Short mmCIF file of C-alpha atoms in Angstrom, two decimals:
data_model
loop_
_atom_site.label_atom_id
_atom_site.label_comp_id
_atom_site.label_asym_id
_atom_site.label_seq_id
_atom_site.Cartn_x
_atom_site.Cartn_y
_atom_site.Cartn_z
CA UNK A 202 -2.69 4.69 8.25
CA UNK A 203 -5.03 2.65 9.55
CA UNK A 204 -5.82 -0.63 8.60
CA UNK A 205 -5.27 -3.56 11.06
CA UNK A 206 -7.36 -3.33 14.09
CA UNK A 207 -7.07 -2.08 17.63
CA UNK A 208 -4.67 -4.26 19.92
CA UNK A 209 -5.15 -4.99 23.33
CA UNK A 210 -2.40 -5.21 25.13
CA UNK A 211 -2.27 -6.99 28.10
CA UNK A 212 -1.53 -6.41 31.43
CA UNK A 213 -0.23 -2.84 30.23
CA UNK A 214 -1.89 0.55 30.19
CA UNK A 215 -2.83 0.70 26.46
CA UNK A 216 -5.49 -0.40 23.34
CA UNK A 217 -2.99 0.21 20.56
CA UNK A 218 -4.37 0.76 17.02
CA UNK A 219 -2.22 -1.00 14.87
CA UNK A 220 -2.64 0.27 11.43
CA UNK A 221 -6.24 -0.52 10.42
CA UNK A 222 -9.79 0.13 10.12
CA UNK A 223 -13.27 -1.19 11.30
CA UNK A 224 -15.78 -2.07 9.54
CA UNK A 225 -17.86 -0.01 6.65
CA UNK A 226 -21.14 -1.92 6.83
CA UNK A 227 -22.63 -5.74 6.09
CA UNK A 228 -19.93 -7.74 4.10
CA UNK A 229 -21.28 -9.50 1.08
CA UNK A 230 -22.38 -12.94 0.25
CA UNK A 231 -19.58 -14.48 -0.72
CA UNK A 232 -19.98 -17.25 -3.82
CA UNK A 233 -17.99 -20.43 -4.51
CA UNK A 234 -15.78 -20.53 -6.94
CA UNK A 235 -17.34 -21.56 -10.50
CA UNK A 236 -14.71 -24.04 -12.02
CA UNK A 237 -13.59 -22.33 -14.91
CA UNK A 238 -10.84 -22.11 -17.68
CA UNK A 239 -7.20 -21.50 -16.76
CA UNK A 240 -7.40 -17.96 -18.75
CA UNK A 241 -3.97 -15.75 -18.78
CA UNK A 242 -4.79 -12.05 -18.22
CA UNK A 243 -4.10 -10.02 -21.23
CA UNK A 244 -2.85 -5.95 -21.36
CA UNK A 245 -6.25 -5.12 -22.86
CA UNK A 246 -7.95 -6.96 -19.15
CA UNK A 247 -5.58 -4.63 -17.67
CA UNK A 248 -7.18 -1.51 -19.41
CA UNK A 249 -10.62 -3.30 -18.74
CA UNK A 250 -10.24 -3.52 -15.15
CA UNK A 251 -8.58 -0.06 -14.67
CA UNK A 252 -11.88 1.23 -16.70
CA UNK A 253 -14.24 -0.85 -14.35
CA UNK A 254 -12.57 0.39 -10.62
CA UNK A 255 -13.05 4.13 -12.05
CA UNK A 256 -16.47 3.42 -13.87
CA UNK A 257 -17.64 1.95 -9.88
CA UNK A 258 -15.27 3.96 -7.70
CA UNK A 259 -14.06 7.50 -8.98
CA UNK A 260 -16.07 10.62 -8.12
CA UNK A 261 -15.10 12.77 -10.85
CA UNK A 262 -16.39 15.73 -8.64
CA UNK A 263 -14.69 15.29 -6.18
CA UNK A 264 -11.35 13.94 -7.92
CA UNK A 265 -10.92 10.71 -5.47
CA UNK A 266 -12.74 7.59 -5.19
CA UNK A 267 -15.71 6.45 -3.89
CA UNK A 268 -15.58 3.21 -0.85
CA UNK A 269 -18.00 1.58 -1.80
CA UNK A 270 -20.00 0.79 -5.49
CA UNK A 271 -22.86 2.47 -3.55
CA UNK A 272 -21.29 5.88 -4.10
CA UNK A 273 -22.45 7.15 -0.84
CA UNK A 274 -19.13 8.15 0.88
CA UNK A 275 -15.26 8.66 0.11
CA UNK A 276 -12.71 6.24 0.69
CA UNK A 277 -10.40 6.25 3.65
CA UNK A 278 -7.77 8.96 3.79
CA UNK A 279 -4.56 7.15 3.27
CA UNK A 280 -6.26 4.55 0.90
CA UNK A 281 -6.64 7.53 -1.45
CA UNK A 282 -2.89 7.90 -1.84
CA UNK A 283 -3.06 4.25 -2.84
CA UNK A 284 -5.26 4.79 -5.74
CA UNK A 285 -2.49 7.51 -7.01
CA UNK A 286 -0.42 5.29 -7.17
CA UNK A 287 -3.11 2.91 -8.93
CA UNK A 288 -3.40 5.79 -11.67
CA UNK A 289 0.66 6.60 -11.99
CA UNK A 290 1.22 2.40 -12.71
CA UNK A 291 -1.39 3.13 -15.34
CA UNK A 292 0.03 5.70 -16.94
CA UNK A 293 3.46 4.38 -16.53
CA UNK A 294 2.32 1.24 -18.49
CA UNK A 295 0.29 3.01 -21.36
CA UNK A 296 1.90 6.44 -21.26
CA UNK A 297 -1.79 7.86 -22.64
CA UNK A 298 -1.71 11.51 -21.85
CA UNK A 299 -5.56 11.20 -20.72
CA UNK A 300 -3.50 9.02 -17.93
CA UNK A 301 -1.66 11.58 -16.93
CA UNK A 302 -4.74 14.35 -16.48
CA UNK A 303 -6.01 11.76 -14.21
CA UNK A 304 -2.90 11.61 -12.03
CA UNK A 305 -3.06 15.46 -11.74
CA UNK A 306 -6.67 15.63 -11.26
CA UNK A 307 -5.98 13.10 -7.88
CA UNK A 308 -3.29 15.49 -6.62
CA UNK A 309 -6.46 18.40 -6.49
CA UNK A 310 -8.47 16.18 -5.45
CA UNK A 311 -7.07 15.37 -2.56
CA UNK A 312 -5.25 18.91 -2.30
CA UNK A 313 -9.44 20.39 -2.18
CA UNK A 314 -10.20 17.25 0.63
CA UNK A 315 -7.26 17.48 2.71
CA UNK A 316 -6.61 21.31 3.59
CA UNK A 317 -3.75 21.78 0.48
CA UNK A 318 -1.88 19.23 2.33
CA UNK A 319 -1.46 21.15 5.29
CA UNK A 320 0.34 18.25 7.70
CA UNK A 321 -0.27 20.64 10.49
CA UNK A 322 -4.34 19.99 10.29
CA UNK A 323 -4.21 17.94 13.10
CA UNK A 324 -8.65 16.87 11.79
CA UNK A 325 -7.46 16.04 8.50
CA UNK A 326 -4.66 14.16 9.33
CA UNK A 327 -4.49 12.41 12.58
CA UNK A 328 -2.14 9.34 12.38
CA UNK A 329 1.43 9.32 10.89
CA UNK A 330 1.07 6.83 8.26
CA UNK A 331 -1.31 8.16 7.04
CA UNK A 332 0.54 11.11 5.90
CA UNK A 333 3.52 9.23 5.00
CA UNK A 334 1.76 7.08 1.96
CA UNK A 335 0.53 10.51 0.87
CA UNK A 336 4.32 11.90 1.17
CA UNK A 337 5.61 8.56 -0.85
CA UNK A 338 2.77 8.97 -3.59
CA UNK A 339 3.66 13.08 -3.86
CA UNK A 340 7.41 12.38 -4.39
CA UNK A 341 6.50 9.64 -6.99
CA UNK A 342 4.15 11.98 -9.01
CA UNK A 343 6.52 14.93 -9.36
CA UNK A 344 8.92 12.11 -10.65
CA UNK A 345 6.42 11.65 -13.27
CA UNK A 346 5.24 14.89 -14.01
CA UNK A 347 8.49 17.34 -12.96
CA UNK A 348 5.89 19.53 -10.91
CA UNK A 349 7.84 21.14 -8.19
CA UNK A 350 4.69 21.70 -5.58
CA UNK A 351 4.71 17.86 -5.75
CA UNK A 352 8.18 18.17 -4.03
CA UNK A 353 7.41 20.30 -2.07
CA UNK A 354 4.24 19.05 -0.41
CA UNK A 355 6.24 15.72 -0.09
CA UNK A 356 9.08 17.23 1.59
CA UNK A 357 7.00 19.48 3.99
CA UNK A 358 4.77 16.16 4.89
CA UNK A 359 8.13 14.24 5.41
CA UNK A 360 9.60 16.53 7.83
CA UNK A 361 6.12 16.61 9.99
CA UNK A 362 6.29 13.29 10.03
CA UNK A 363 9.78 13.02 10.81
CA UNK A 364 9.69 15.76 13.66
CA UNK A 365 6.55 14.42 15.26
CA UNK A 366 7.10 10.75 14.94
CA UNK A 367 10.73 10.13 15.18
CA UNK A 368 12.04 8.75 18.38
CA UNK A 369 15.97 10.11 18.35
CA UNK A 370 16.57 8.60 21.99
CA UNK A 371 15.68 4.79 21.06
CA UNK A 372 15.34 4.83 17.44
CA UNK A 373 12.28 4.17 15.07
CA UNK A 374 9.06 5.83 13.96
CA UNK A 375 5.71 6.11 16.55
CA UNK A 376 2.87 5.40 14.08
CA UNK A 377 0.04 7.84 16.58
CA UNK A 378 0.59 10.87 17.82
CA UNK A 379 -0.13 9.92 21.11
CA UNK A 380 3.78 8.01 20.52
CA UNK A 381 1.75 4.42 22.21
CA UNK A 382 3.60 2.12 19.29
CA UNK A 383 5.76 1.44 16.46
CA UNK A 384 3.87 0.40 13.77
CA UNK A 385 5.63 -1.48 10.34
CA UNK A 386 3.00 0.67 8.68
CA UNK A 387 5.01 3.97 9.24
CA UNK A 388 8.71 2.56 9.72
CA UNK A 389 8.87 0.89 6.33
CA UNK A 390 7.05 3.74 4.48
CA UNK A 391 9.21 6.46 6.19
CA UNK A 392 12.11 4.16 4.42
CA UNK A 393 10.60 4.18 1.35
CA UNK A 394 10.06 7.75 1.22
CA UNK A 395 13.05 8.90 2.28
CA UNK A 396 14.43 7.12 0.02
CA UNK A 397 12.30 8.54 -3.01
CA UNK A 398 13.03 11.83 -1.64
CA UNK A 399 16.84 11.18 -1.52
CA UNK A 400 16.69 10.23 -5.42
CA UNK A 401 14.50 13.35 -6.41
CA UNK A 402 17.07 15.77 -4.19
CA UNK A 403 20.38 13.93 -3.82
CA UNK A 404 20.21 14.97 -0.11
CA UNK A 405 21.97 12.47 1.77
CA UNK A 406 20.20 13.12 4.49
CA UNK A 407 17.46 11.26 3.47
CA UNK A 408 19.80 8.29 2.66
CA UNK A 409 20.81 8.38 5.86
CA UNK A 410 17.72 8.46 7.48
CA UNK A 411 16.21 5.83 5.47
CA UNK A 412 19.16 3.56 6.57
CA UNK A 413 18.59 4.35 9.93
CA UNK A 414 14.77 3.30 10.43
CA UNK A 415 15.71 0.10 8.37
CA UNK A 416 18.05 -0.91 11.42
CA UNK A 417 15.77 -0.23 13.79
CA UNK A 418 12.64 -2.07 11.92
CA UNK A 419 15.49 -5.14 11.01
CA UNK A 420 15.95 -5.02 14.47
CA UNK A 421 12.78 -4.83 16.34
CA UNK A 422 10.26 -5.84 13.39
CA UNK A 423 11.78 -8.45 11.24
CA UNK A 424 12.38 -12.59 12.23
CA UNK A 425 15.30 -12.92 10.25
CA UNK A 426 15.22 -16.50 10.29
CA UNK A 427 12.00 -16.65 8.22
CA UNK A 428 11.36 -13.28 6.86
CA UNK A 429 8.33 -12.46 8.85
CA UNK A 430 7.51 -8.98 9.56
CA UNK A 431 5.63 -7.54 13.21
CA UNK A 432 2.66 -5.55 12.56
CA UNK A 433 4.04 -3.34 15.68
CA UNK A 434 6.43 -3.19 18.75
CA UNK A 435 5.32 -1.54 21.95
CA UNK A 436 7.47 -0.34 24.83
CA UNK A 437 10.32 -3.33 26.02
CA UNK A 438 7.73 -5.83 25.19
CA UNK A 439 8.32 -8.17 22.19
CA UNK A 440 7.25 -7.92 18.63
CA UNK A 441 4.08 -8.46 17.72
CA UNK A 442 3.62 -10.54 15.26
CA UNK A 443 0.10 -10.00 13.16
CA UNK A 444 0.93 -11.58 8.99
CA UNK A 445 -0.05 -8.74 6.96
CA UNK A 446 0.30 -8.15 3.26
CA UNK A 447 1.42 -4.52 3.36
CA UNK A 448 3.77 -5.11 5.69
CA UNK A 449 5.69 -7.84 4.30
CA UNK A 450 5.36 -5.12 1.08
CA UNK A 451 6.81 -2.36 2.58
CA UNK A 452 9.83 -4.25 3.86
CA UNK A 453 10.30 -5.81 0.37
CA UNK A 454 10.25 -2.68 -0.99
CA UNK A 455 12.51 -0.81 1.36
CA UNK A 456 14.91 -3.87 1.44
CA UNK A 457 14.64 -3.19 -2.70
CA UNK A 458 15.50 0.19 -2.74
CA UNK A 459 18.83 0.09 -0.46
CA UNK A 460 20.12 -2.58 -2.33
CA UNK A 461 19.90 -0.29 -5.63
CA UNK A 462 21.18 2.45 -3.38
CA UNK A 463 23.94 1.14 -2.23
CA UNK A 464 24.65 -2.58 -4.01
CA UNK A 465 24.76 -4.27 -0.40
CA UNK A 466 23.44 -7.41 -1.01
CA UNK A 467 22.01 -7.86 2.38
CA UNK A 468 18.83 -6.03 2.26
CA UNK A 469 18.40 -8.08 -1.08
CA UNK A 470 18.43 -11.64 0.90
CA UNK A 471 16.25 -9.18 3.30
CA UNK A 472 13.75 -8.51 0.70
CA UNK A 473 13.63 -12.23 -0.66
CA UNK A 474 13.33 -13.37 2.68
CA UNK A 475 10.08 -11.51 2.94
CA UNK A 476 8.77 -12.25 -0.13
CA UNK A 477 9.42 -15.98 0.61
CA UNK A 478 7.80 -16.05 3.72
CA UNK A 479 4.37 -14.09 1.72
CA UNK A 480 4.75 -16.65 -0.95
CA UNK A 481 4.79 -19.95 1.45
CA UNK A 482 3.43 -19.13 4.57
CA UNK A 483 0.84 -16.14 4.08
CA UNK A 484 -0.66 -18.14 1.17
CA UNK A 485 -2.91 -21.27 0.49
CA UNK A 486 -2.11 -23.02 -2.55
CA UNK A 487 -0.10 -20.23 -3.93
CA UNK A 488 -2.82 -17.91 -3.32
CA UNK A 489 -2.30 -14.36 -1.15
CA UNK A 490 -4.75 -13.78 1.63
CA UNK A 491 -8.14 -12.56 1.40
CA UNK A 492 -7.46 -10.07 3.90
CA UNK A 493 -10.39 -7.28 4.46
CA UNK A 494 -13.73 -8.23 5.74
CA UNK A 495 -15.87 -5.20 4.38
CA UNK A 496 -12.74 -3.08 6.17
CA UNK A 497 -10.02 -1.38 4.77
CA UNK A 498 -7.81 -3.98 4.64
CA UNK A 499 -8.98 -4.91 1.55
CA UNK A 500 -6.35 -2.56 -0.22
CA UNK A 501 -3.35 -4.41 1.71
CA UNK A 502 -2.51 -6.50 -1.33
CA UNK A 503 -2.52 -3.31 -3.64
CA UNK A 504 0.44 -1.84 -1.69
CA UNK A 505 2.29 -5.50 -1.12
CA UNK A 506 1.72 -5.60 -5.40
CA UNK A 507 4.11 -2.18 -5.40
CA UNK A 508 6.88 -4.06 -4.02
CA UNK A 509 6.96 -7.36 -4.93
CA UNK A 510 7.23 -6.33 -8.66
CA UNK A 511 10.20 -4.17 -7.50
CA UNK A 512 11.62 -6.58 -6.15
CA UNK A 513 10.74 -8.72 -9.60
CA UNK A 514 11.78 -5.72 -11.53
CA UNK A 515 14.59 -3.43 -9.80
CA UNK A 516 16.04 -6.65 -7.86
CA UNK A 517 16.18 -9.11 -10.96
CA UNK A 518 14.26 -11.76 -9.25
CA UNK A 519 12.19 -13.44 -11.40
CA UNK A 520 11.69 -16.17 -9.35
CA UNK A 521 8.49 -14.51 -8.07
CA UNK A 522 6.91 -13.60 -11.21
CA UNK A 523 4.90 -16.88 -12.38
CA UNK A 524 3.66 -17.05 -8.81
CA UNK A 525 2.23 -13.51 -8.98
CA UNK A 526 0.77 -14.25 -12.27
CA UNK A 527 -0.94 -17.20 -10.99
CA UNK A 528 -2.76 -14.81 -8.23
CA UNK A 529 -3.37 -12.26 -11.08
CA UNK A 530 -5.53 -15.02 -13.68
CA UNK A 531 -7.06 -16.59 -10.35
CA UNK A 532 -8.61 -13.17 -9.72
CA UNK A 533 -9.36 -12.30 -12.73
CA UNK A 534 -10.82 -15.54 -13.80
CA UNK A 535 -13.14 -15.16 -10.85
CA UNK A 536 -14.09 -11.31 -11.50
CA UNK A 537 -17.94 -10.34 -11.52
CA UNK A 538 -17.79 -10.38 -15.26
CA UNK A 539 -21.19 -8.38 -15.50
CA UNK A 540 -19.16 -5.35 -14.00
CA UNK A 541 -15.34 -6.49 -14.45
CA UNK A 542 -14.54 -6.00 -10.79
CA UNK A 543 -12.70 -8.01 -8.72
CA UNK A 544 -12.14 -8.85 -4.61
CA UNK A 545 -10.05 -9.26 -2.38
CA UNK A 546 -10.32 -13.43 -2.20
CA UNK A 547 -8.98 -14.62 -5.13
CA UNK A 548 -10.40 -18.48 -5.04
CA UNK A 549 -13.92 -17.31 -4.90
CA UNK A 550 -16.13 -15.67 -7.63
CA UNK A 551 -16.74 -11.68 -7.03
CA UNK A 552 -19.84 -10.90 -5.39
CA UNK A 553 -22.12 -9.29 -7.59
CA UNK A 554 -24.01 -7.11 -4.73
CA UNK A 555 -22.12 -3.74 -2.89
CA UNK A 556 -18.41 -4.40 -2.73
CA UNK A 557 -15.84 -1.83 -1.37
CA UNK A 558 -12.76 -0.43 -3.36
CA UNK A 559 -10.63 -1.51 -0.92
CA UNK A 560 -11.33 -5.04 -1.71
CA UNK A 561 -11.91 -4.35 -6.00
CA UNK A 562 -8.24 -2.78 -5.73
CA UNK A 563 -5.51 -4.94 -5.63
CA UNK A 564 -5.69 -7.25 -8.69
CA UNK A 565 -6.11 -4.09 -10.55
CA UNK A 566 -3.28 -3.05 -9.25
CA UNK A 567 -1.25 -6.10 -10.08
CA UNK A 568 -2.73 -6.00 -13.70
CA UNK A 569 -0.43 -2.56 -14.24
CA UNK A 570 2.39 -3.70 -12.69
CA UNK A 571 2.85 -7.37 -13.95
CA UNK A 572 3.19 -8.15 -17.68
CA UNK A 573 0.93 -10.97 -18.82
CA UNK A 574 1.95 -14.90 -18.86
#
């Protein structure tokens, strides 16, 4: 997938790309916060914001979104798939059946962009992550929608991943295909989407394999004193450790999922150890990082929102709810209200020049996932 920057690794052979981009262009002018009144979000700001991020960001055309409010170029591969899932939280919260057009029209669009999802396009698709959010967004829409070539795009895409990244001698997922690293950004997803796949199928299989990575990335990613998660591990040398959003998502969410799998509590205490660490050591004041300078990590928080509500949700923890809802008001308190879009720094106001989706994303994101204060 992409987002966090290119590593350089010592004394050894390699620059390693952990999963992120560059930069798009000149970041904007970021404004101070304008003290303002403690507003709770409502489900109609919800609608609003969903209604701004497509009025700045969706090519119609073209059936995917736009990086930038300057409509000059698409968005990043793999942050696509994150916008379907954008679209399917949408339509899970307000069932509208012009919703769930939209969530087909994204499937052709990206079906028309990317070859028909042909995972052996080694152009199209040239890292493993970045197929495997596609694969966990596929199996989630034919959940949705019952269409079978939904499945079956997911479960080709799974097995190329699986066949090409998989290391079956040492265990755990090579995010490149040039096998220089293992990335959180493709071990936690492969979880994940095995284990959406297993649920869909009832192969066990899947189950199995999903287990499987989780052990390696508990392992060889995870402090399990604190519930910090590595960005990546190279070769015999250690972890290293790079705090990202998505990561600490991922592992939330793939923690989440065993536990309703199989009702070992372990991978719970896993997935509140995460979300513990996100809450009081990623955060100032509360507050989730900014994350994203004019770069693609601006979407991080939009996949970290996935999981921390299922963890909220499918692992009864409530704990974490006001706290998200406090990031969700600050955000939204500080949109550009001319536009109703908001960034990827919470604490300050939204700047009202060219922003990226990446950055406008996430506390849209949270807005379908989290029910108002």
């Amino acid at each position: 997938m992409k987002k966090i920057f290119y590593i350089l690794l010592t004394s050894l052979f390699i620059t390693v790309a952990s999963c992120s981009k560059g930069k798009e262009g000149t970041a904007p002018i970021e404004k101070p916060d304008k003290p303002e009144v403690n507003n709770n979000f409502t489900a109609a700001d919800a609608t609003t914001a969903y209604t701004a991020f497509n009025k700045y960001f969706y090519n119609s055309s073209a059936k995917l979104y736009y990086n930038t409010t300057r409509q000059d170029g698409l968005a990043a591969i793999w942050t696509q798939a994150i916008y379907w899932d954008m679209a399917m939280n949408v339509y899970e919260r307000t069932k509208d059946p012009a919703q769930l057009i939209r969530v087909n029209d994204i499937y052709q669009g990206g079906f028309n962009q990317y070859d028909g999802y042909n995972w052996d396009n080694t152009t199209t698709w040239f890292i493993y992550d970045d197929m495997m959010w596609w694969v966990i967004a596929l199996a989630r829409a034919n959940q949705i929608t019952g269409k079978p070539e939904y499945l079956q795009k997911a479960i080709a895409g799974f097995n190329r991943v699986w066949n090409g990244s998989y290391d079956s001698a040492n265990g755990g997922m090579f995010w490149d295909f040039k096998h220089s690293g293992k990335n959180a950004c493709i071990n936690y997803p492969t979880v994940i989407a095995a284990l959406r796949l297993y649920k869909i199928t009832g192969d066990a299989s899947y189950l199995d394999k999903a287990k499987s990575i989780y052990d390696w990335a508990k392992a060889n990613l995870f402090d399990a004193t604190n519930g910090r998660v590595a960005d990546h591990k190279i070769g015999n040398n250690p972890p290293g450790y790079e705090d990202y959003t998505y990561n600490q998502g991922t592992a939330i969410g793939a923690a989440v999922m065993l536990y309703k799998e199989t009702k070992d509590v372990a991978y719970l205490n896993d997935a509140k150890l995460a979300a513990d660490y996100t809450k009081n050591k990623m955060s100032t004041n509360g507050i989730l990082p900014a994350e994203g300078d004019f770069n693609e990590q601006g979407v991080l928080k939009s996949i970290f929102a996935q999981y921390i509500m299922q963890l909220i949700n499918d692992g009864g923890q409530s704990q974490y709810l006001d706290w998200v809802q406090i990031n969700i008001n600050t955000g939204w308190k500080n949109r550009d209200t001319e536009r109703n879009l908001t960034f990827r720094n919470y604490s300050i106001h939204c700047p009202t020049g060219d922003i990226q989706s990446y950055e406008a994303s996430s506390i849209v994101t949270f807005m379908q996932l989290c029910p108002p204060k």
